[in-house]
Structure formats: structure tokens, C-alpha cells
PDB file of C-alpha atoms in Angstrom:
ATOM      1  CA  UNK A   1     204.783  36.086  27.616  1.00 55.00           C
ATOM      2  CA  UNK A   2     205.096  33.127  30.436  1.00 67.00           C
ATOM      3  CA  UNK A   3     206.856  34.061  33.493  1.00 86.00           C
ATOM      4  CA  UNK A   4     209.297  31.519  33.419  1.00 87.00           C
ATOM      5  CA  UNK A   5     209.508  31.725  37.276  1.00 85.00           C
ATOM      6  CA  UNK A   6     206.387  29.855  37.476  1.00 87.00           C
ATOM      7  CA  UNK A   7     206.269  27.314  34.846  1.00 91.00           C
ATOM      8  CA  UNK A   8     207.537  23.934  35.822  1.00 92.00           C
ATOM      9  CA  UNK A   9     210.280  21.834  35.103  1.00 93.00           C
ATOM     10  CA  UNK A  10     208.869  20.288  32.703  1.00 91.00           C
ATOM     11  CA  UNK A  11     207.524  23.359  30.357  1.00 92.00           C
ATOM     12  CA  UNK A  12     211.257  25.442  30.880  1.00 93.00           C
ATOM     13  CA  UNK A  13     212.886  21.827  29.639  1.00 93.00           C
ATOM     14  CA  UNK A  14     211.117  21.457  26.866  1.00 92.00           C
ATOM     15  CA  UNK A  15     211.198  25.572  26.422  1.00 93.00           C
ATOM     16  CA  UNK A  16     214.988  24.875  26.101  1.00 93.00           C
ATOM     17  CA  UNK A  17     214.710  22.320  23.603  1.00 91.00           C
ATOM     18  CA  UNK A  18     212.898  24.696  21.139  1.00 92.00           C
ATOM     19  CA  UNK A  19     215.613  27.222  21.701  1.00 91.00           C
ATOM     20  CA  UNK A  20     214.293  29.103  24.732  1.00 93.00           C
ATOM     21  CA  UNK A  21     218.136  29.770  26.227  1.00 92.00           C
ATOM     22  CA  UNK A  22     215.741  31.352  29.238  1.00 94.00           C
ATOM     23  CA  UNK A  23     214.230  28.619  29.805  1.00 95.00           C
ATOM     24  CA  UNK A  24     217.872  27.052  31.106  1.00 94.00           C
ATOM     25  CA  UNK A  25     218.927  29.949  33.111  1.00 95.00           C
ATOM     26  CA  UNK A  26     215.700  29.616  35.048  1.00 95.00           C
ATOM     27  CA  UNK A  27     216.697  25.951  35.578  1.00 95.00           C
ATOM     28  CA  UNK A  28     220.171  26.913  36.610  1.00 96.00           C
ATOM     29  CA  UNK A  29     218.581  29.471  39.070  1.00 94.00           C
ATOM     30  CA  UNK A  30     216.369  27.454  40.532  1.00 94.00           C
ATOM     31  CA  UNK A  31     218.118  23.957  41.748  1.00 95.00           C
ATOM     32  CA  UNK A  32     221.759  25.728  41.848  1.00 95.00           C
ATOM     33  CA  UNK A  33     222.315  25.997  45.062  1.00 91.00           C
ATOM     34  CA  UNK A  34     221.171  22.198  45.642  1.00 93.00           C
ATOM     35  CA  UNK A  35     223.295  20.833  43.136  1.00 96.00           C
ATOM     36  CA  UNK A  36     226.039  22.490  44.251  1.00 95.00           C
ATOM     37  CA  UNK A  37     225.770  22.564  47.718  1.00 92.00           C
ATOM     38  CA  UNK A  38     225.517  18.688  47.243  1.00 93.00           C
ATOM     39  CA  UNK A  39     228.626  18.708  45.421  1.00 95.00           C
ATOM     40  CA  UNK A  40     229.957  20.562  48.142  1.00 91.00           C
ATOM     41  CA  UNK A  41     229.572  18.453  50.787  1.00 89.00           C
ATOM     42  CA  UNK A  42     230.362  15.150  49.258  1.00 90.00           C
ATOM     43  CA  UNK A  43     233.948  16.614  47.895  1.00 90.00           C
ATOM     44  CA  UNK A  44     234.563  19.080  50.748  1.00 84.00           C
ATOM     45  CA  UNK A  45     237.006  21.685  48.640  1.00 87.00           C
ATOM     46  CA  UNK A  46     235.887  24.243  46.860  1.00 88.00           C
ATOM     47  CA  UNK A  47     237.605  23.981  43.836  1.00 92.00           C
ATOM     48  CA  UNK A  48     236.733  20.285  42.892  1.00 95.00           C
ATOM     49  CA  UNK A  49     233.406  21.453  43.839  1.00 94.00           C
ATOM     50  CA  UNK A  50     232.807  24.261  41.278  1.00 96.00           C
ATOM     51  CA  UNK A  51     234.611  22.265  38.605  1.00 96.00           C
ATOM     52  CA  UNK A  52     232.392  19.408  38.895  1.00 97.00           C
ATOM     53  CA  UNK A  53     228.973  21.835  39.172  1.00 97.00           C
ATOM     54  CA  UNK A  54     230.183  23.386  35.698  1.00 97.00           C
ATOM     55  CA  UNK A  55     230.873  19.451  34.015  1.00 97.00           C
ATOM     56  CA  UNK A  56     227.625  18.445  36.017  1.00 97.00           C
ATOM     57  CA  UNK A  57     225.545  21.249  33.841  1.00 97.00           C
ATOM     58  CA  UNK A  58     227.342  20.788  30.600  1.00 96.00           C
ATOM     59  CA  UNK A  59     226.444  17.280  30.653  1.00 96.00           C
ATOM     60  CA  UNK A  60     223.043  17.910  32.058  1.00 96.00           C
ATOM     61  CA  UNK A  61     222.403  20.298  28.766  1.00 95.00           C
ATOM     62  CA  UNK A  62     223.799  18.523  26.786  1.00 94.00           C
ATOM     63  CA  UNK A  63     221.196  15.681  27.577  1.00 93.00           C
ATOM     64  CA  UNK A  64     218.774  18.259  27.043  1.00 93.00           C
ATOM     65  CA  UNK A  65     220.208  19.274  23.809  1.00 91.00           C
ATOM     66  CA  UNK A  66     220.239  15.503  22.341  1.00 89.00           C
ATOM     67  CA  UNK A  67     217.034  15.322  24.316  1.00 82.00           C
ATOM     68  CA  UNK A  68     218.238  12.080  26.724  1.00 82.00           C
ATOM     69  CA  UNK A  69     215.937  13.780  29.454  1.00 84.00           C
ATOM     70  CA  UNK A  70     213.058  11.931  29.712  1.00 75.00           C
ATOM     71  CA  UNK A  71     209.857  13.516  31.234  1.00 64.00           C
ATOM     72  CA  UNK A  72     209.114  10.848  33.445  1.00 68.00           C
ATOM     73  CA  UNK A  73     211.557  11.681  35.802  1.00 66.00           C
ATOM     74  CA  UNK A  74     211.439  14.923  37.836  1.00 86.00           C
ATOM     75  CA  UNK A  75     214.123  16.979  36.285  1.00 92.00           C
ATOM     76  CA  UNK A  76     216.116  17.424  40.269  1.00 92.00           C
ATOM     77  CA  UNK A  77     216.234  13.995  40.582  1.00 92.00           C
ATOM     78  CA  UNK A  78     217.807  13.736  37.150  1.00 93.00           C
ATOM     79  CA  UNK A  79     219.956  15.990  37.768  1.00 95.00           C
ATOM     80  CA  UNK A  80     221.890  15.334  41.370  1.00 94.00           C
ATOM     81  CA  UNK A  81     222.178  11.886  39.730  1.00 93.00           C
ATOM     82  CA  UNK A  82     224.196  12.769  37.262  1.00 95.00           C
ATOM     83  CA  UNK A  83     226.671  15.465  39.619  1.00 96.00           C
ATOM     84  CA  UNK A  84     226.634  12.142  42.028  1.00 94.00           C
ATOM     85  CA  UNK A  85     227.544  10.048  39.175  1.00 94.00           C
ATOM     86  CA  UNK A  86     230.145  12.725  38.130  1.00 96.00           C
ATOM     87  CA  UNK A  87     231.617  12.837  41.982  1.00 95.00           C
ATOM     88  CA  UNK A  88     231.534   9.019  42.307  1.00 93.00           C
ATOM     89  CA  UNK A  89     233.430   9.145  39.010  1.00 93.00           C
ATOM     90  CA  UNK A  90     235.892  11.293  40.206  1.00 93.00           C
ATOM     91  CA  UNK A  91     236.292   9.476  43.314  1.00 89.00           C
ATOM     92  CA  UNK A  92     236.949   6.191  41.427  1.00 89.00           C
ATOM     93  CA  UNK A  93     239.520   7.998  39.520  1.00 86.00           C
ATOM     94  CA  UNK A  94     241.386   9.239  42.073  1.00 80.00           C
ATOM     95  CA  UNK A  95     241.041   5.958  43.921  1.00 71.00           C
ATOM     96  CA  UNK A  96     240.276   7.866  47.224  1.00 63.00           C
ATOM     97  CA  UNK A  97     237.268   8.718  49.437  1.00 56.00           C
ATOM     98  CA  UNK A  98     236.420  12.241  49.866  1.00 51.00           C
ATOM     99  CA  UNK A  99     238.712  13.628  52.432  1.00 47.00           C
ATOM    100  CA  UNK A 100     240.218  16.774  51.010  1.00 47.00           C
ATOM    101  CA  UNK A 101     239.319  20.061  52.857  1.00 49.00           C
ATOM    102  CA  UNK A 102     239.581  23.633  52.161  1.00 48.00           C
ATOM    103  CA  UNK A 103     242.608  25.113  53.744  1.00 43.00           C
ATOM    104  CA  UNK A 104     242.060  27.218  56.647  1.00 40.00           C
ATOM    105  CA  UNK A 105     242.070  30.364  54.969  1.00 36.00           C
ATOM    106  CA  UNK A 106     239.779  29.820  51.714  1.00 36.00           C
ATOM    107  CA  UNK A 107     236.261  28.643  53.166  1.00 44.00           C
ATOM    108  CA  UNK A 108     233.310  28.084  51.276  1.00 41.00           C
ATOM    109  CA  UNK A 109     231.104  30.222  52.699  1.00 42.00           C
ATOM    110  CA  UNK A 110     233.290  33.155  51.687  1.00 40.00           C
ATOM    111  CA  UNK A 111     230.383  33.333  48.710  1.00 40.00           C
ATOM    112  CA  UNK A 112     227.764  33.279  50.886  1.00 43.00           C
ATOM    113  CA  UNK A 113     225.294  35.730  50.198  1.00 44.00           C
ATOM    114  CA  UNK A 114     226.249  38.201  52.824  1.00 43.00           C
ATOM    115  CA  UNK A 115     223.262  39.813  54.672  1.00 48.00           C
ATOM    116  CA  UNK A 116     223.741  43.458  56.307  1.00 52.00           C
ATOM    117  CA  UNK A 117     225.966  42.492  59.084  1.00 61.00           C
ATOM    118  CA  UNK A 118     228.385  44.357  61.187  1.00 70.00           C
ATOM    119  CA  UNK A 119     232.100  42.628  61.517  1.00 76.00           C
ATOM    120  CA  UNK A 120     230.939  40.939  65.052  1.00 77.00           C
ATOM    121  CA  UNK A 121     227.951  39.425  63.839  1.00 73.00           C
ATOM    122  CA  UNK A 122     229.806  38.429  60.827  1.00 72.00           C
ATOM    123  CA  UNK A 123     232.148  36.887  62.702  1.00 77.00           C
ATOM    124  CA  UNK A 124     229.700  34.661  65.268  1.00 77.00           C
ATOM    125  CA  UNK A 125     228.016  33.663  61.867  1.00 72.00           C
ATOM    126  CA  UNK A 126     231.011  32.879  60.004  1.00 75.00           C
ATOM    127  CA  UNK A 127     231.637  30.514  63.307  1.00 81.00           C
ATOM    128  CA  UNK A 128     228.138  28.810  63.257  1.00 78.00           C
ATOM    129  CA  UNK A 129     228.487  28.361  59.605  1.00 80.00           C
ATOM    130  CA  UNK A 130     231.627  26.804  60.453  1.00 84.00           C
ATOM    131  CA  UNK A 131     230.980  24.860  63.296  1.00 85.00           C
ATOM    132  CA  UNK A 132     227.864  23.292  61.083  1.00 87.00           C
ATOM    133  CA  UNK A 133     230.052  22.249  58.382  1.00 86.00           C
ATOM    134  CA  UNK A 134     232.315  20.733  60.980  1.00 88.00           C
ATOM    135  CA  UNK A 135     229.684  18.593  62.088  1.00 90.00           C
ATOM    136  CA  UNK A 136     228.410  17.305  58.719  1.00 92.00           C
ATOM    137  CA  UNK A 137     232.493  16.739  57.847  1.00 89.00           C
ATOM    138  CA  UNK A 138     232.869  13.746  60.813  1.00 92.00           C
ATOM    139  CA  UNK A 139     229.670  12.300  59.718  1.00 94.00           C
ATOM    140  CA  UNK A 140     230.381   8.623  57.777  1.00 95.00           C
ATOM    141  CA  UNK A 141     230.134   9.060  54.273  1.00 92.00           C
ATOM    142  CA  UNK A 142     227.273   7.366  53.440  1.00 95.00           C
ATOM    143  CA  UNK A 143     225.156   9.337  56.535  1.00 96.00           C
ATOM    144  CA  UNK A 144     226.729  12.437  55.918  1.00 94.00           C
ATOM    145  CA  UNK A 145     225.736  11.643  51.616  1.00 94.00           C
ATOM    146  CA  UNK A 146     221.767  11.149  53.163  1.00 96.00           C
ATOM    147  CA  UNK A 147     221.841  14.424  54.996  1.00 95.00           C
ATOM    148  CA  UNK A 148     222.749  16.384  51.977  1.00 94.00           C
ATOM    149  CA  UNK A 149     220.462  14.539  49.733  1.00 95.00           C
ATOM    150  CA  UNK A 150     217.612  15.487  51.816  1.00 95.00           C
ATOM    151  CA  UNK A 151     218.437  18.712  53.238  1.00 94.00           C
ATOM    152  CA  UNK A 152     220.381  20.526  50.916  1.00 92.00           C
ATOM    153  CA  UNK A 153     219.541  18.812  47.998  1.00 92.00           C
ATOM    154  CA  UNK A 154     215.736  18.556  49.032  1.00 91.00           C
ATOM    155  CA  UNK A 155     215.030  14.711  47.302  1.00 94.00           C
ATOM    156  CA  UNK A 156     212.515  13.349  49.437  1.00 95.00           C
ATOM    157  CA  UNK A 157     213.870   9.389  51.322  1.00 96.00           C
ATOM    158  CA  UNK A 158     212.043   7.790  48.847  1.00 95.00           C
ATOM    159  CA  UNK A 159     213.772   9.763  46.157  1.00 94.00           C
ATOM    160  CA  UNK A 160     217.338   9.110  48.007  1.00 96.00           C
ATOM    161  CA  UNK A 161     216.551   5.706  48.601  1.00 96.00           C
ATOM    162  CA  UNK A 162     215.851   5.481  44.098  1.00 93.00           C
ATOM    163  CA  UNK A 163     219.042   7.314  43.462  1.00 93.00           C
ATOM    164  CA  UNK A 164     221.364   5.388  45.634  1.00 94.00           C
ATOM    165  CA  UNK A 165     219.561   1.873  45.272  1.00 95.00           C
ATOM    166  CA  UNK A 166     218.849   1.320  49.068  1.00 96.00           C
ATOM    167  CA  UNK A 167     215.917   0.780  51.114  1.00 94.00           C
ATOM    168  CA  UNK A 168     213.818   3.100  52.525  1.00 94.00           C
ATOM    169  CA  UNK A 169     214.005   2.433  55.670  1.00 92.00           C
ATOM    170  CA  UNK A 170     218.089   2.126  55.555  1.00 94.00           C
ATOM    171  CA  UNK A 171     218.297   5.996  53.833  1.00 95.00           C
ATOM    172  CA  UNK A 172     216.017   7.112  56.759  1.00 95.00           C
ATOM    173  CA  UNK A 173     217.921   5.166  59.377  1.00 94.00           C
ATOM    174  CA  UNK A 174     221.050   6.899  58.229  1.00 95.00           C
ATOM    175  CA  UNK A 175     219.480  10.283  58.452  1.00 96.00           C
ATOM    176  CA  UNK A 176     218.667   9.262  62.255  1.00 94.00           C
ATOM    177  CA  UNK A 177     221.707   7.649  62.930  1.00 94.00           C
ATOM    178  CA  UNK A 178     223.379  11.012  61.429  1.00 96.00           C
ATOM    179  CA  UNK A 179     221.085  12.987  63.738  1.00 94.00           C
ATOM    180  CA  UNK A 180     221.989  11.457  66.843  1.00 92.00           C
ATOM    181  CA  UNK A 181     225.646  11.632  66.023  1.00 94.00           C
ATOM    182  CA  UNK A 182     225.509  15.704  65.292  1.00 93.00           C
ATOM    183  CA  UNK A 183     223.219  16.028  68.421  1.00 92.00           C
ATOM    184  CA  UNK A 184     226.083  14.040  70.440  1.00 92.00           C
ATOM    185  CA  UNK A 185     228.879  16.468  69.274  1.00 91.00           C
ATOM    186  CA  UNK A 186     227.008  19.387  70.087  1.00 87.00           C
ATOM    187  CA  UNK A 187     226.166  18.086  73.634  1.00 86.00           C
ATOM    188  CA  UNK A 188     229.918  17.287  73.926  1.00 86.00           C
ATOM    189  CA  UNK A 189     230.947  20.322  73.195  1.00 79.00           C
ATOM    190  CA  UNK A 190     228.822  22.280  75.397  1.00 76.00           C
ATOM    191  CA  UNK A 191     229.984  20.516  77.992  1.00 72.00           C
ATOM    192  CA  UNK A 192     233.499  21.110  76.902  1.00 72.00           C
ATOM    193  CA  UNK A 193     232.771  24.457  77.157  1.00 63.00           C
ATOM    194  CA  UNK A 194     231.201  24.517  80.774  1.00 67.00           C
ATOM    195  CA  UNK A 195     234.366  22.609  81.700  1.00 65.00           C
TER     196      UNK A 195
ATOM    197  CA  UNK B   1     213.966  26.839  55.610  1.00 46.00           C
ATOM    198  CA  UNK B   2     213.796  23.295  53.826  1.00 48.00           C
ATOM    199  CA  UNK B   3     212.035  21.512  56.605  1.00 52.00           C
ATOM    200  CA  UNK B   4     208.746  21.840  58.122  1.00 51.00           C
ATOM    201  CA  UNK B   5     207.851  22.798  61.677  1.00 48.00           C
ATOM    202  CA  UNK B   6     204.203  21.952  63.087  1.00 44.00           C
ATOM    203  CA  UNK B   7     202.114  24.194  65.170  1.00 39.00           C
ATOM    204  CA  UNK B   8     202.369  22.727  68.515  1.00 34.00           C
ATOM    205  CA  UNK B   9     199.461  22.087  70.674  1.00 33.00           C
ATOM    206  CA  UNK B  10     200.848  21.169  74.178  1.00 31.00           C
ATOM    207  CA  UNK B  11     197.634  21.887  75.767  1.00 30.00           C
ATOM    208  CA  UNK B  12     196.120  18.907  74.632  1.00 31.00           C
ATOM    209  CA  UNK B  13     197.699  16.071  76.032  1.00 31.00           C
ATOM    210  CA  UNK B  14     196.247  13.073  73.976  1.00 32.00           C
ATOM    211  CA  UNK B  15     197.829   9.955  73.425  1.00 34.00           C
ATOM    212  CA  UNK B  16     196.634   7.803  70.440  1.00 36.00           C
ATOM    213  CA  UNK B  17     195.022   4.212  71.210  1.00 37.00           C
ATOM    214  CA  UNK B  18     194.295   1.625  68.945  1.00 37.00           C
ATOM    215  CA  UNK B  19     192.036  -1.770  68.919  1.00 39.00           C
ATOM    216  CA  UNK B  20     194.368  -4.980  69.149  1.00 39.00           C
ATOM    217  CA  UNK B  21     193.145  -8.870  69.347  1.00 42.00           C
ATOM    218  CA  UNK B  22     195.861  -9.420  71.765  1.00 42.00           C
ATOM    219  CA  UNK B  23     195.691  -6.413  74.163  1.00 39.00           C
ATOM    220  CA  UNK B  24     192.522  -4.045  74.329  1.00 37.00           C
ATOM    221  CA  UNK B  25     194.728  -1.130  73.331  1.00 41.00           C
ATOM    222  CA  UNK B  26     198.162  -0.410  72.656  1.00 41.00           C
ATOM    223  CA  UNK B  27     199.479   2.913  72.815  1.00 43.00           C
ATOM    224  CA  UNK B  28     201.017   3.939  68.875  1.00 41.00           C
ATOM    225  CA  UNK B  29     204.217   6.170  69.702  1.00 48.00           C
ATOM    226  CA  UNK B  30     206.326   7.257  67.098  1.00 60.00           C
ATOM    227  CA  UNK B  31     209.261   5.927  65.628  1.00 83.00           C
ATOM    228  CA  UNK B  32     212.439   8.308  65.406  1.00 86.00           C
ATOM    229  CA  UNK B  33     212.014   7.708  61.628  1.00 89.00           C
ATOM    230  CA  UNK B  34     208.511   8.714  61.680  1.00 93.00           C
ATOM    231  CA  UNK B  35     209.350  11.798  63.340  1.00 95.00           C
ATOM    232  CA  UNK B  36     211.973  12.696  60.419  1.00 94.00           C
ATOM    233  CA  UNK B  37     209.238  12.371  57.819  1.00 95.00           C
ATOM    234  CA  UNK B  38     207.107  14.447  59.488  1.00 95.00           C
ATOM    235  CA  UNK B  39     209.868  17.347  60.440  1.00 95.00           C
ATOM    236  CA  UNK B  40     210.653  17.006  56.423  1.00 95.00           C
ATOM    237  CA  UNK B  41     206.583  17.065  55.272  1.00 93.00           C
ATOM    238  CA  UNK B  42     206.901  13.654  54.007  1.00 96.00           C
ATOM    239  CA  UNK B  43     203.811  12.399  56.024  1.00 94.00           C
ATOM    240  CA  UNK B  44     199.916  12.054  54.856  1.00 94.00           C
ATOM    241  CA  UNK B  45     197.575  14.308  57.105  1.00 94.00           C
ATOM    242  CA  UNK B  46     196.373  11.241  58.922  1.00 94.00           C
ATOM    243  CA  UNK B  47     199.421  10.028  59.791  1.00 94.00           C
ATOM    244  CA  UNK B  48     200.883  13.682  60.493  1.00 94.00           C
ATOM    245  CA  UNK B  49     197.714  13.886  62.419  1.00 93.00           C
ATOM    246  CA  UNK B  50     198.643  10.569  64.449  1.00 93.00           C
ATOM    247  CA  UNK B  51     202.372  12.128  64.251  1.00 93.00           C
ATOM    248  CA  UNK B  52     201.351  15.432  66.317  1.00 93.00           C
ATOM    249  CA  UNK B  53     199.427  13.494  68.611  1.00 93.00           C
ATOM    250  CA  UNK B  54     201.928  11.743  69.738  1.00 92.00           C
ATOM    251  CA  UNK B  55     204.460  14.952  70.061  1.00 92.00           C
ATOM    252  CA  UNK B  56     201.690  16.772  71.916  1.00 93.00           C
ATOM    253  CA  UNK B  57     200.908  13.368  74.014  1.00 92.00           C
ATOM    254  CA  UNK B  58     204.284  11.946  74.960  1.00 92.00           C
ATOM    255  CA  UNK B  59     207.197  13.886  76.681  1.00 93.00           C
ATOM    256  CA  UNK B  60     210.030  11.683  75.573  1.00 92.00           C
ATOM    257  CA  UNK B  61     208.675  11.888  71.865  1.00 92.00           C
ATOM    258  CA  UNK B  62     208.123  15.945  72.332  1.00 93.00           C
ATOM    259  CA  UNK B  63     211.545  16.337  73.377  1.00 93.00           C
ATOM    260  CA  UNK B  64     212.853  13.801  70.550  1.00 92.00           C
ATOM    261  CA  UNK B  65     211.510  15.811  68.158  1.00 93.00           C
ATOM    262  CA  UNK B  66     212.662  18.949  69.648  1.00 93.00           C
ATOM    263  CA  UNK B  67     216.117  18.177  69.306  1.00 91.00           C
ATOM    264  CA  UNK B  68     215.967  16.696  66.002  1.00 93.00           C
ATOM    265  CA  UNK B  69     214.482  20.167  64.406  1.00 92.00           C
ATOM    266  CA  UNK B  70     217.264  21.951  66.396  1.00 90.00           C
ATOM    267  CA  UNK B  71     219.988  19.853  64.726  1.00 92.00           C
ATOM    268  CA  UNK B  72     217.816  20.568  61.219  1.00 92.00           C
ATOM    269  CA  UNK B  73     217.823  24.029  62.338  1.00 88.00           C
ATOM    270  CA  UNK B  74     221.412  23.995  62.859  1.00 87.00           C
ATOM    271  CA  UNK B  75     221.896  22.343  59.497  1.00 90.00           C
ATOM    272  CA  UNK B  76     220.251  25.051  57.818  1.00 84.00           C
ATOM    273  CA  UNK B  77     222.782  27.611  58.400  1.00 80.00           C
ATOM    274  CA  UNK B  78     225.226  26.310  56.425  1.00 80.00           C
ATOM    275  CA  UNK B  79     224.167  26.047  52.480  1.00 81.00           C
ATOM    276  CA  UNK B  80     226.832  27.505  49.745  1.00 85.00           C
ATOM    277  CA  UNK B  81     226.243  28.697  46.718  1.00 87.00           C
ATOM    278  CA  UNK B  82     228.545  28.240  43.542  1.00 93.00           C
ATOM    279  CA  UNK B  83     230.559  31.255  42.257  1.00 92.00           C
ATOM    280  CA  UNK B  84     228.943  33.435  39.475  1.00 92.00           C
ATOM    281  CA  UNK B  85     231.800  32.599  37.719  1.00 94.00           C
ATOM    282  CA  UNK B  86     230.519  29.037  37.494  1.00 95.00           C
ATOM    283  CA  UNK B  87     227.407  30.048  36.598  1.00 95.00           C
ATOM    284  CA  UNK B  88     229.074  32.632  34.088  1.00 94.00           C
ATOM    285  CA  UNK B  89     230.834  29.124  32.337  1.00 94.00           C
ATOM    286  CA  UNK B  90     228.064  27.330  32.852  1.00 95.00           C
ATOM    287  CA  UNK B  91     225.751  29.746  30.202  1.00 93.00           C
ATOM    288  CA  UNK B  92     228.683  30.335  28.193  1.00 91.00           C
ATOM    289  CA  UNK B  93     228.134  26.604  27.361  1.00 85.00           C
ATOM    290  CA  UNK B  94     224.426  26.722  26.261  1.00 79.00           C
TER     291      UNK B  94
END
């Protein structure tokens, strides 16, 4: 029998379409954590993320199922286009940017996976983590949606620059422009700190 | 780690010429954007050849791209994962 772990996108979609419910799970497994983390950051609360991950895999098998995927595409890219679609959608709806946060006390990275840890390391990492998302929260939208796309979601800039009908050259020189902003609040706030 | 870091060679302190009609050479640095292609793999080996060259050649480039994979570094710390009760609906559904 095929490891699944090792076939391709392509072979596990088309595994799924001949009734392979494996075949999906494997697909699930393997780009979760980018779909969702990209859903994540664009919404920034938890809730509205997980609820749009669950509608953004319903409708992405139920493309599968009525077999809209077509194999020309790479399945990832198919996919965060149609949670971006689904966040955009819900944006338009609400006729609001993305500005809600978690509240103090629920974070995110409650459900991260927890590695042996005593409570003070826990603690400085639960800061870092925090201070990280910090910095990717003051980011303008449309830098901070180019660092997700290509760091957490892992689309190359040409693949960003397909998916959000830009140039090139403008997704890359919002990842740098996003750069030099993070790099500024960090050196800020190390001198804050020395002060 | 979804980014790639290069084996640096700081010993070798080359900088890159090229031919040009107007001046005899020109020295080829590289652009900030360059640089995030390369830190992300998204460079040919030539050009991530031409790429190190110019890390390992030029001090204001080395210490450009220094602090742009410690802000990738940074990033990196900070990925969620959905709930298995997301996942749990998600199945339910197939």
C-alpha cells in the first residue's frame, strides 16, 4: 500500500476523488498549519479564525468532491485562495478591516504544541511568541498579508504576486518594506529598554 | 524553519565585477529584494552564487542580510495551529 506521506498533492487529490477518505486527512495534515496560521493572522481572533479554517475546508472538499480542482494548479495555492477569498468575504460583509484581537486572556498560542518546558521557560516563550505576533499586528495590512503568504503560508513571491494580482516586484517590496518596519520596532524597543 | 540560511564564507572576501561599455567594471551588489529571495531559496545557483558573493564581499550587504534572517528568525517563533476540534469538524464533513 502507498504511504500516503509521500505521494504528492496531486496523487492524494485524486486518491480522494476515488473514495480514498485518507487521502484528505493527509491533505489536511500537511498544509494545516499554513492555512490556518494564514487565517490567523489576517483576522487576528481566534474564533473567526477556526470558523473560517473549517468553511475554508468544506468548500475546498467540496471542490474536490464535484471535482472543480483542476491539476494545473498546485493544490496550496488553490487552497489559501479560497480561505483568502473566504476572509476577504467576510471582511466585505462586515464592512470592516481586520482589527479585532484576542482578549488578553485567550491567546492563540494557547494550542501551541507545547514542548517539555518548565513554567519559566514557558513563560519567556509565551513572551517571544507574543512579542512576534505584536510585531506582525502593527504591520499595514497589505505588508503584514505578504509576510504571512510567504512565511507562514510558504507561496513563493511569484505565487503571492498570482494570488493577489500584483507585481512581483511590489509583493517583494512589501515583504522589505515589512522587514524594515519589524527590524525598527525591535531596535526601538531595545533601546526602550536600556533607557 | 521555512527559510533558508547559506553557509557563510567570510574568509573569502570577493566582490563580483562585471564588463560594461560605459565603465570597465561595475561592481553588482545586491538589492534588499534580492537578498529576500535568496534568504527564502527563491534564487537559481548562479544567481545565489552571485548572491553569496556579495554577502561574503560587502559589509553593508553582510550585515543587511544578517538582520533580515534575524527578523525571519524572529518570525518563526510564532506559527499556530488550529484546534483538533477544527480538524475533528473538518473530517466529520468528508
Amino acid at each position: 500500500m502507498a504511504q500516503l506521506h509521500v505521494m504528492d498533492d496531486k496523487d492524494l487529490v485524486r486518491l480522494y476523488q476515488q473514495g480514498d477518505q485518507r487521502a484528505i486527512s493527509e491533505l489536511i495534515n500537511r498544509y494545516k498549519q499554513r492555512i490556518y496560521s494564514t487565517i490567523y493572522f489576517l483576522v487576528r481572533n481566534r474564533e473567526l479564525a477556526e470558523d473560517l479554517f473549517q468553511d475554508s475546508f468544506i468548500k475546498i472538499i467540496n471542490s474536490l468532491k464535484n471535482k472543480h480542482y483542476s491539476e494545473q494548479g498546485k493544490f496550496l495555492p488553490w487552497a489559501l485562495r479560497i480561505a483568502h477569498n473566504l476572509v476577504i468575504d467576510h471582511f466585505r460583509k462586515e464592512k470592516l478591516m481586520p482589527l479585532q484581537h484576542d482578549s488578553e486572556e485567550y491567546s492563540v498560542f494557547d494550542v501551541l504544541p507545547q514542548k517539555s518546558r518548565n513554567a519559566a521557560e514557558q513563560m519567556i516563550y509565551d513572551e517571544k511568541i507574543a512579542h512576534v505576533r505584536a510585531l506582525i499586528d502593527k504591520l499595514p495590512f497589505e505588508q503584514r498579508e505578504v509576510v504571512i503568504l510567504r512565511h507562514y503560508a510558504g507561496l513563493s513571491f511569484k505565487e503571492i504576486s498570482n494570488m493577489l494580482n500584483i507585481n512581483i516586484n511590489t509583493a517583494l517590496g512589501r515583504m522589505h518594506y515589512a522587514i524594515l518596519k519589524m527590524r525598527e520596532m525591535i531596535q526601538k524597543e531595545q533601546v526602550n529598554l536600556r533607557e | 524553519m521555512k527559510f533558508f540560511i547559506p553557509f557563510y564564507n567570510f574568509s573569502e572576501n570577493a566582490s563580483l565585477f562585471i564588463h560594461s561599455p560605459k565603465k570597465k567594471f561595475m561592481i553588482l551588489t545586491s538589492t534588499q529584494q534580492d537578498l529576500l529571495r535568496y534568504a527564502y531559496n527563491e534564487t537559481g545557483l548562479i544567481e545565489s552564487d552571485r548572491i553569496q558573493r556579495s554577502i561574503d564581499g560587502d559589509p553593508v550587504v553582510r550585515q543587511d542580510f544578517s538582520e533580515l534572517v534575524s527578523v525571519l528568525e524572529q518570525l518563526d517563533l510564532a506559527s499556530p495551529q488550529p484546534s483538533d476540534e477544527s480538524i475533528r469538524k473538518i473530517l466529520m464533513h468528508c
